[in-house]
XYZ file of C-alpha atoms in Angstrom:
481
model
C -24.721 146.873 -42.466
C -21.286 147.279 -42.776
C -18.567 144.237 -41.915
C -17.292 146.180 -38.858
C -20.656 146.252 -37.173
C -21.262 142.369 -37.954
C -18.435 141.596 -35.737
C -19.764 143.689 -32.639
C -21.390 141.340 -30.130
C -24.766 142.125 -29.117
C -25.939 141.195 -25.663
C -29.790 141.100 -25.346
C -31.215 140.936 -22.029
C -34.738 139.784 -21.124
C -36.709 141.251 -18.600
C -39.301 139.057 -16.897
C -42.690 140.611 -16.399
C -43.739 141.482 -12.921
C -46.053 139.116 -11.389
C -48.562 141.867 -11.158
C -48.294 142.650 -15.138
C -48.496 138.733 -15.669
C -51.788 138.499 -13.731
C -53.613 141.189 -15.947
C -56.172 140.158 -18.585
C -57.364 142.507 -21.322
C -61.090 141.899 -21.916
C -62.084 141.920 -25.646
C -65.728 142.978 -24.927
C -67.109 145.994 -22.600
C -68.427 144.632 -19.265
C -72.302 144.953 -19.758
C -73.350 147.821 -17.521
C -77.509 147.501 -17.096
C -79.105 150.361 -18.461
C -82.313 151.856 -16.710
C -84.184 153.855 -19.668
C -86.385 156.717 -18.250
C -89.647 157.041 -19.341
C -90.376 160.109 -21.619
C -93.392 162.001 -23.052
C -93.476 163.624 -26.723
C -94.043 163.478 -30.218
C -91.354 161.146 -31.157
C -92.565 158.808 -28.265
C -96.108 158.871 -29.662
C -94.679 157.657 -32.895
C -92.746 154.790 -31.310
C -95.924 153.592 -29.440
C -97.719 153.688 -32.552
C -95.560 151.678 -34.268
C -94.955 149.051 -31.690
C -98.818 148.420 -31.495
C -99.083 148.637 -35.244
C -96.215 145.783 -35.674
C -97.431 143.623 -32.919
C -101.230 144.041 -34.234
C -99.935 142.843 -37.573
C -97.774 140.197 -36.343
C -99.995 138.552 -33.903
C -103.457 139.459 -35.728
C -102.542 138.437 -39.377
C -102.689 134.749 -38.591
C -106.478 134.765 -37.371
C -107.862 136.575 -40.758
C -109.667 134.057 -43.141
C -110.077 134.351 -46.866
C -112.355 132.226 -48.957
C -112.450 129.767 -45.978
C -108.970 129.405 -45.236
C -106.282 131.481 -43.017
C -105.579 134.558 -45.150
C -101.714 134.596 -44.704
C -100.535 130.865 -44.589
C -97.239 129.218 -45.394
C -97.920 125.676 -46.185
C -94.712 124.120 -46.304
C -95.861 120.608 -46.512
C -97.937 121.242 -49.601
C -95.290 123.762 -50.964
C -97.689 126.627 -51.162
C -97.912 129.913 -49.809
C -101.495 132.014 -49.356
C -101.083 135.591 -49.187
C -104.614 136.700 -49.369
C -106.134 135.699 -52.749
C -102.661 135.318 -54.201
C -101.323 131.486 -53.957
C -97.343 131.282 -54.467
C -95.888 128.112 -55.457
C -92.325 126.749 -55.827
C -92.038 127.965 -59.422
C -92.906 131.316 -58.359
C -89.948 131.696 -55.895
C -88.845 134.432 -58.105
C -91.169 136.820 -56.334
C -89.678 136.021 -52.969
C -86.307 137.072 -54.401
C -88.006 140.020 -55.663
C -89.519 140.732 -52.120
C -86.303 140.775 -50.561
C -84.436 142.618 -52.957
C -87.298 145.735 -52.484
C -86.867 145.328 -48.657
C -83.146 145.419 -49.017
C -83.368 148.669 -51.313
C -86.121 150.276 -49.556
C -84.151 150.085 -46.187
C -80.894 151.523 -48.204
C -83.223 154.235 -49.785
C -84.824 155.055 -46.439
C -81.638 155.176 -44.449
C -80.014 157.384 -47.124
C -82.744 159.844 -46.385
C -83.497 159.824 -42.775
C -80.944 157.445 -40.847
C -81.772 154.553 -38.888
C -85.598 155.077 -38.358
C -86.082 151.399 -39.055
C -83.935 150.843 -35.977
C -85.718 153.213 -33.913
C -89.268 152.360 -34.719
C -89.900 149.142 -36.356
C -86.953 146.653 -35.717
C -88.153 143.452 -33.903
C -85.441 143.849 -31.504
C -86.539 147.636 -30.580
C -90.210 146.843 -30.589
C -89.790 143.627 -28.368
C -87.152 145.679 -26.050
C -89.949 148.336 -25.793
C -92.694 145.832 -24.676
C -90.350 144.267 -22.054
C -89.604 147.611 -20.582
C -93.110 148.838 -20.494
C -93.790 145.268 -18.416
C -91.059 146.256 -16.387
C -91.930 149.803 -15.625
C -95.718 148.442 -15.182
C -94.557 146.038 -12.420
C -91.302 147.752 -10.869
C -91.831 151.317 -11.397
C -89.953 154.127 -13.051
C -86.172 154.388 -13.586
C -85.317 155.288 -9.717
C -87.449 152.730 -8.435
C -85.879 150.010 -10.701
C -82.804 151.212 -9.558
C -83.443 150.955 -5.996
C -84.972 147.693 -6.362
C -81.745 145.780 -8.125
C -79.610 147.598 -5.560
C -81.639 146.039 -2.527
C -81.066 142.888 -1.043
C -83.290 140.081 -2.064
C -86.701 140.169 0.150
C -89.968 138.383 -0.588
C -90.997 141.949 -2.278
C -88.115 141.846 -4.452
C -88.731 138.060 -5.390
C -92.581 138.475 -5.979
C -91.670 141.695 -8.264
C -89.169 140.069 -10.328
C -90.904 136.544 -10.539
C -94.051 138.644 -11.728
C -91.955 140.588 -14.286
C -90.320 137.550 -15.700
C -93.541 135.743 -15.866
C -95.110 138.198 -17.838
C -92.246 138.516 -20.383
C -92.147 134.576 -20.667
C -95.958 134.780 -21.397
C -95.493 137.345 -24.172
C -92.697 135.425 -25.718
C -94.624 132.355 -25.806
C -97.161 134.290 -27.286
C -94.876 135.443 -30.147
C -93.783 131.968 -30.457
C -97.056 130.710 -30.824
C -98.197 133.414 -33.263
C -94.858 132.602 -35.511
C -95.741 129.046 -35.859
C -99.421 129.768 -36.571
C -98.159 131.115 -39.871
C -97.179 127.801 -40.934
C -99.703 125.596 -39.077
C -103.304 126.867 -39.217
C -103.510 128.512 -36.111
C -106.748 127.273 -34.937
C -105.623 124.225 -35.178
C -102.680 124.990 -32.802
C -105.376 126.489 -30.363
C -107.651 123.262 -30.415
C -104.304 121.260 -29.522
C -103.306 123.511 -26.578
C -105.267 121.683 -23.865
C -103.194 118.567 -24.584
C -100.302 120.206 -26.308
C -100.569 117.849 -29.192
C -98.070 119.566 -31.091
C -95.582 117.959 -33.691
C -91.588 117.993 -32.739
C -91.323 121.043 -35.181
C -94.123 123.089 -34.049
C -93.249 122.708 -30.311
C -89.204 123.483 -31.110
C -90.077 126.725 -33.059
C -92.437 127.926 -30.589
C -90.214 127.537 -27.449
C -87.237 128.561 -29.662
C -88.871 131.797 -30.902
C -89.904 132.170 -27.352
C -86.414 131.787 -25.746
C -84.607 134.019 -28.078
C -87.103 136.924 -27.812
C -86.915 136.365 -23.886
C -83.055 136.274 -23.970
C -82.473 139.371 -26.897
C -85.162 141.766 -25.184
C -85.370 140.597 -21.826
C -81.502 140.482 -21.203
C -79.217 141.404 -23.951
C -81.520 144.764 -25.383
C -78.790 147.265 -26.355
C -75.737 144.769 -26.447
C -77.668 142.881 -29.758
C -77.524 146.561 -31.528
C -74.150 147.482 -30.486
C -72.460 144.010 -30.955
C -74.792 141.515 -32.797
C -76.477 143.902 -35.558
C -74.590 144.167 -38.677
C -76.865 146.882 -39.647
C -75.202 149.321 -37.148
C -71.768 148.867 -38.929
C -72.621 149.516 -42.388
C -74.885 152.072 -42.137
C -72.074 154.713 -42.305
C -71.694 153.598 -45.927
C -75.066 154.883 -46.762
C -74.911 158.047 -44.886
C -73.761 161.364 -46.143
C -73.998 164.737 -44.915
C -77.459 165.597 -46.261
C -78.715 162.437 -44.191
C -81.116 163.498 -41.602
C -79.741 162.333 -38.361
C -80.091 163.100 -34.888
C -77.870 165.778 -33.873
C -77.111 167.975 -30.784
C -76.478 171.702 -31.834
C -73.202 172.081 -30.164
C -72.695 175.817 -31.157
C -76.050 176.612 -29.237
C -75.676 174.325 -26.245
C -72.039 174.923 -25.452
C -70.694 175.550 -22.938
C -73.147 173.430 -20.829
C -73.641 173.982 -17.410
C -76.273 174.396 -14.298
C -77.692 178.216 -13.996
C -80.061 179.879 -11.857
C -83.768 180.429 -12.925
C -84.438 184.020 -14.218
C -80.844 184.911 -14.695
C -79.521 185.196 -18.308
C -77.187 182.264 -19.294
C -75.475 184.246 -21.811
C -74.092 186.774 -19.331
C -73.180 183.614 -17.420
C -71.117 182.579 -20.349
C -73.160 179.683 -20.775
C -75.194 177.994 -23.814
C -78.414 176.362 -23.956
C -77.436 172.907 -22.221
C -78.281 172.916 -18.639
C -76.380 169.747 -18.386
C -79.317 167.965 -17.019
C -78.385 164.541 -18.567
C -81.688 163.494 -19.002
C -80.846 162.754 -22.656
C -78.437 160.291 -21.568
C -81.096 158.542 -19.011
C -83.756 158.301 -21.477
C -81.458 156.636 -24.109
C -82.016 152.992 -24.689
C -78.517 152.129 -25.551
C -77.003 154.749 -22.989
C -75.027 157.035 -25.088
C -74.866 160.660 -24.819
C -75.834 162.372 -28.215
C -73.852 165.627 -27.152
C -70.622 163.530 -28.174
C -71.923 163.367 -31.690
C -73.316 160.577 -33.847
C -72.263 157.515 -32.845
C -72.662 153.979 -34.351
C -74.764 152.725 -31.246
C -77.566 155.266 -32.073
C -80.718 153.805 -33.152
C -82.624 156.790 -34.248
C -85.504 156.573 -31.569
C -85.548 160.372 -30.927
C -86.074 159.673 -27.370
C -83.570 162.118 -26.200
C -85.115 164.874 -28.592
C -88.460 164.669 -26.592
C -86.389 164.707 -23.240
C -84.752 167.739 -24.460
C -87.541 169.791 -25.420
C -89.326 168.927 -22.327
C -86.685 170.413 -20.410
C -86.385 173.513 -22.898
C -90.142 174.225 -22.226
C -89.804 173.972 -18.392
C -86.528 176.536 -18.498
C -88.347 178.768 -21.265
C -85.490 178.024 -23.931
C -86.560 177.547 -27.527
C -86.789 173.443 -28.609
C -84.532 172.125 -31.096
C -81.245 171.979 -29.144
C -81.427 167.999 -30.109
C -83.248 167.593 -33.301
C -83.556 165.844 -36.529
C -81.212 167.789 -38.937
C -78.421 166.992 -41.527
C -74.937 167.614 -41.058
C -74.698 170.500 -43.773
C -77.728 171.963 -42.208
C -76.219 172.001 -38.782
C -72.798 173.548 -40.318
C -74.883 176.358 -41.668
C -74.240 175.451 -45.479
C -77.924 175.757 -46.190
C -81.130 176.443 -43.930
C -83.123 173.494 -42.473
C -86.234 174.476 -44.460
C -84.326 173.541 -47.479
C -83.673 170.028 -46.411
C -86.355 168.588 -48.477
C -84.880 169.938 -51.571
C -81.584 168.202 -50.946
C -83.545 164.726 -51.467
C -82.597 164.709 -55.188
C -78.828 163.700 -54.987
C -77.151 160.918 -56.761
C -77.270 158.048 -54.039
C -81.058 158.378 -53.162
C -82.017 158.373 -57.149
C -79.684 155.246 -57.325
C -81.376 153.325 -54.938
C -84.752 154.669 -55.717
C -84.403 153.565 -59.645
C -83.262 150.081 -58.767
C -86.198 149.613 -56.030
C -88.776 150.827 -58.771
C -87.125 148.521 -61.392
C -87.393 145.675 -58.931
C -90.741 146.559 -57.738
C -92.085 147.198 -61.445
C -90.730 143.966 -62.601
C -92.288 141.923 -60.100
C -95.616 143.424 -60.172
C -95.808 143.355 -63.692
C -94.831 139.932 -63.690
C -97.362 139.393 -61.257
C -100.243 140.894 -63.338
C -99.362 138.988 -66.512
C -99.124 135.610 -64.676
C -101.527 133.115 -66.038
C -104.132 131.909 -63.650
C -102.903 128.120 -64.105
C -99.307 126.407 -64.952
C -98.791 123.394 -67.149
C -96.184 120.733 -67.129
C -95.897 118.131 -69.748
C -94.101 114.878 -68.824
C -93.846 111.850 -71.378
C -94.209 108.422 -70.266
C -90.419 107.104 -70.644
C -91.446 103.452 -69.504
C -93.232 102.823 -72.668
C -91.974 105.287 -75.323
C -94.233 104.067 -78.386
C -96.435 101.403 -79.002
C -98.825 100.418 -82.076
C -102.767 100.564 -81.591
C -105.106 98.224 -83.063
C -105.845 100.842 -85.880
C -102.117 100.671 -87.159
C -101.437 104.262 -85.285
C -98.328 104.893 -83.202
C -99.168 106.193 -79.802
C -97.386 108.105 -77.113
C -98.442 108.486 -73.484
C -98.255 111.764 -71.455
C -98.893 112.970 -68.165
C -100.273 116.715 -68.150
C -99.937 118.075 -64.580
C -101.975 121.289 -64.374
C -101.463 123.612 -61.604
C -104.753 125.867 -60.884
C -103.146 129.258 -59.019
C -106.531 130.949 -58.606
C -109.036 130.754 -55.959
C -111.736 129.149 -57.906
C -112.219 125.698 -59.577
C -111.515 125.661 -63.383
C -112.005 123.538 -66.305
C -109.495 123.115 -69.097
C -109.712 121.448 -72.691
C -106.429 120.036 -74.091
C -105.613 119.945 -77.991
C -102.191 119.167 -79.560
C -100.539 119.971 -82.969
C -96.914 120.088 -84.660
C -97.745 116.955 -86.768
C -100.368 116.167 -89.502
C -103.446 114.359 -88.490
C -102.285 114.167 -84.728
C -105.105 112.286 -82.469
C -105.357 113.036 -78.875
C -107.229 110.803 -76.640
C -108.087 111.110 -72.779
C -110.511 109.671 -70.452
C -112.386 113.156 -70.240
C -113.281 115.803 -72.482
C -113.045 118.498 -69.916
C -110.442 118.449 -67.054
C -111.273 119.974 -63.908
C -108.808 121.306 -61.148
C -110.033 122.577 -57.772
C -108.932 126.092 -56.512
C -105.143 125.980 -55.730
C -104.711 122.615 -56.462
C -102.717 120.048 -58.594
C -104.101 117.681 -60.758
C -102.446 115.308 -62.976
C -104.119 113.822 -66.119
C -103.231 110.874 -68.749
C -103.498 111.421 -72.195
C -102.430 109.441 -75.487
C -101.268 111.104 -78.558
C -101.738 109.038 -82.038
C -100.081 109.606 -85.250
C -99.899 108.157 -88.398
C -96.671 105.826 -88.842
C -95.867 107.411 -92.336
C -95.692 110.920 -90.712
C -94.123 109.665 -87.572
C -90.883 108.211 -88.856
C -88.238 107.150 -86.462
C -86.671 109.573 -84.179
C -88.176 112.822 -82.235
C -90.725 114.855 -83.613
C -91.831 118.054 -81.958
C -95.237 118.689 -80.730
C -97.143 121.286 -78.871
C -99.833 120.806 -76.069
C -102.435 123.839 -75.664
C -104.218 123.723 -72.688
C -107.033 126.352 -72.139
C -109.477 127.287 -70.134
C -113.271 126.444 -70.776
C -114.790 129.529 -69.287
C -114.136 132.906 -70.178
C -111.938 134.812 -70.373
C -110.474 132.220 -72.315
C -106.685 131.584 -71.651
C -104.241 129.354 -72.929
C -100.855 128.085 -72.290
C -98.856 126.215 -74.810
C -96.050 123.769 -73.805
C -93.294 121.851 -75.838
C -92.860 118.197 -75.960
C -91.757 115.220 -78.385
C -93.177 112.191 -80.005
C -91.114 109.422 -80.497
C -91.744 107.449 -83.685
C -90.244 104.008 -85.201
């Protein structure tokens, strides 16, 4: 700024805001508008029903299965053991949990890159539970128009009865889900026995009502708000999408310009597209979006709009597929839709698949090579070394054996690493029951001329008595003087 400009006084006037402007507030969130999804029939709706029933049959039914006299799927947090049918997972095996989580993540990445948000549309717990709540709502209150009319009507005994019945059924179902969840951590038959007196522990009671309460809140009230504002998957899914990802798309070139038309009149002569602008694709959408506006992050890929549009096309005599599963490149005519499968071999899909196969291969290989028992050696540090009546030096050890199988096992122990070592134990063979941990005290004796002052490395060998003979070697130390 020049010196001449510095000397010019500047008058700044502050205009106070008007009372109306001062009272205006801008909301950071969109006001929730209740969505009344219209029921729809079609192939994708049938698949959705199948997945809802399948996931709930698995979740609610698995705790009731038995395996070798115990619950087949049981996560015993008290004894720190997870039972998965014939497999027992110990705290030392939690690397398999990491492998499982990684496999689920990369499996989801692969599937999203190939086919978009099919997980959200068919198997996500929020989608599944919301669908069940809508079934209850439709069964009690009626179809879409009846539900809208009921909500807009003033309170009456009939409205109170219907609302009470609907929410009572929802709450009962939510309590059932919470009860089943706790049944994975406390034997579910014990929970049933304790039900008449409600003789549950504090944590069992907490998790039953916690899970049930949030299921009721998220699926009964918030519904699409969870998908739009709370779920991170909706936000980062675009990172995994590309122009060859299978998505639900509206064929704008075929459908526009949209508009109503008379039956039996050639719509092309009227300058119209195939879309009759009935709005049913919006009415059936569980998140309330208009797929004709293009791909939106709220879309969960449930394909309800496809079923609805196909039904309308059948009624007006037009070909199906105005709304369909396709890719961006196919929709733009860069290749025919019959070649969509050929475009699965692309770098992103290959990369995710390779990582997934590596993780799965490493986990399954480790499981296949896992020994049927584990061994820990603990040296008695209270008495490092003592001299026996025979003049030998003796160290005491505790050998902990973990039987990871579903059958009882017997073991024998030997030791080497120094000349003329002697092993003393209370029993020749050590027996460990199925999926149990046992500790055994043993004593190792050595000649003082060999076991000089200091620490000497020795090796314990624990092997099974029955065939096939398997063994585990563990390193320890012998203290001389």
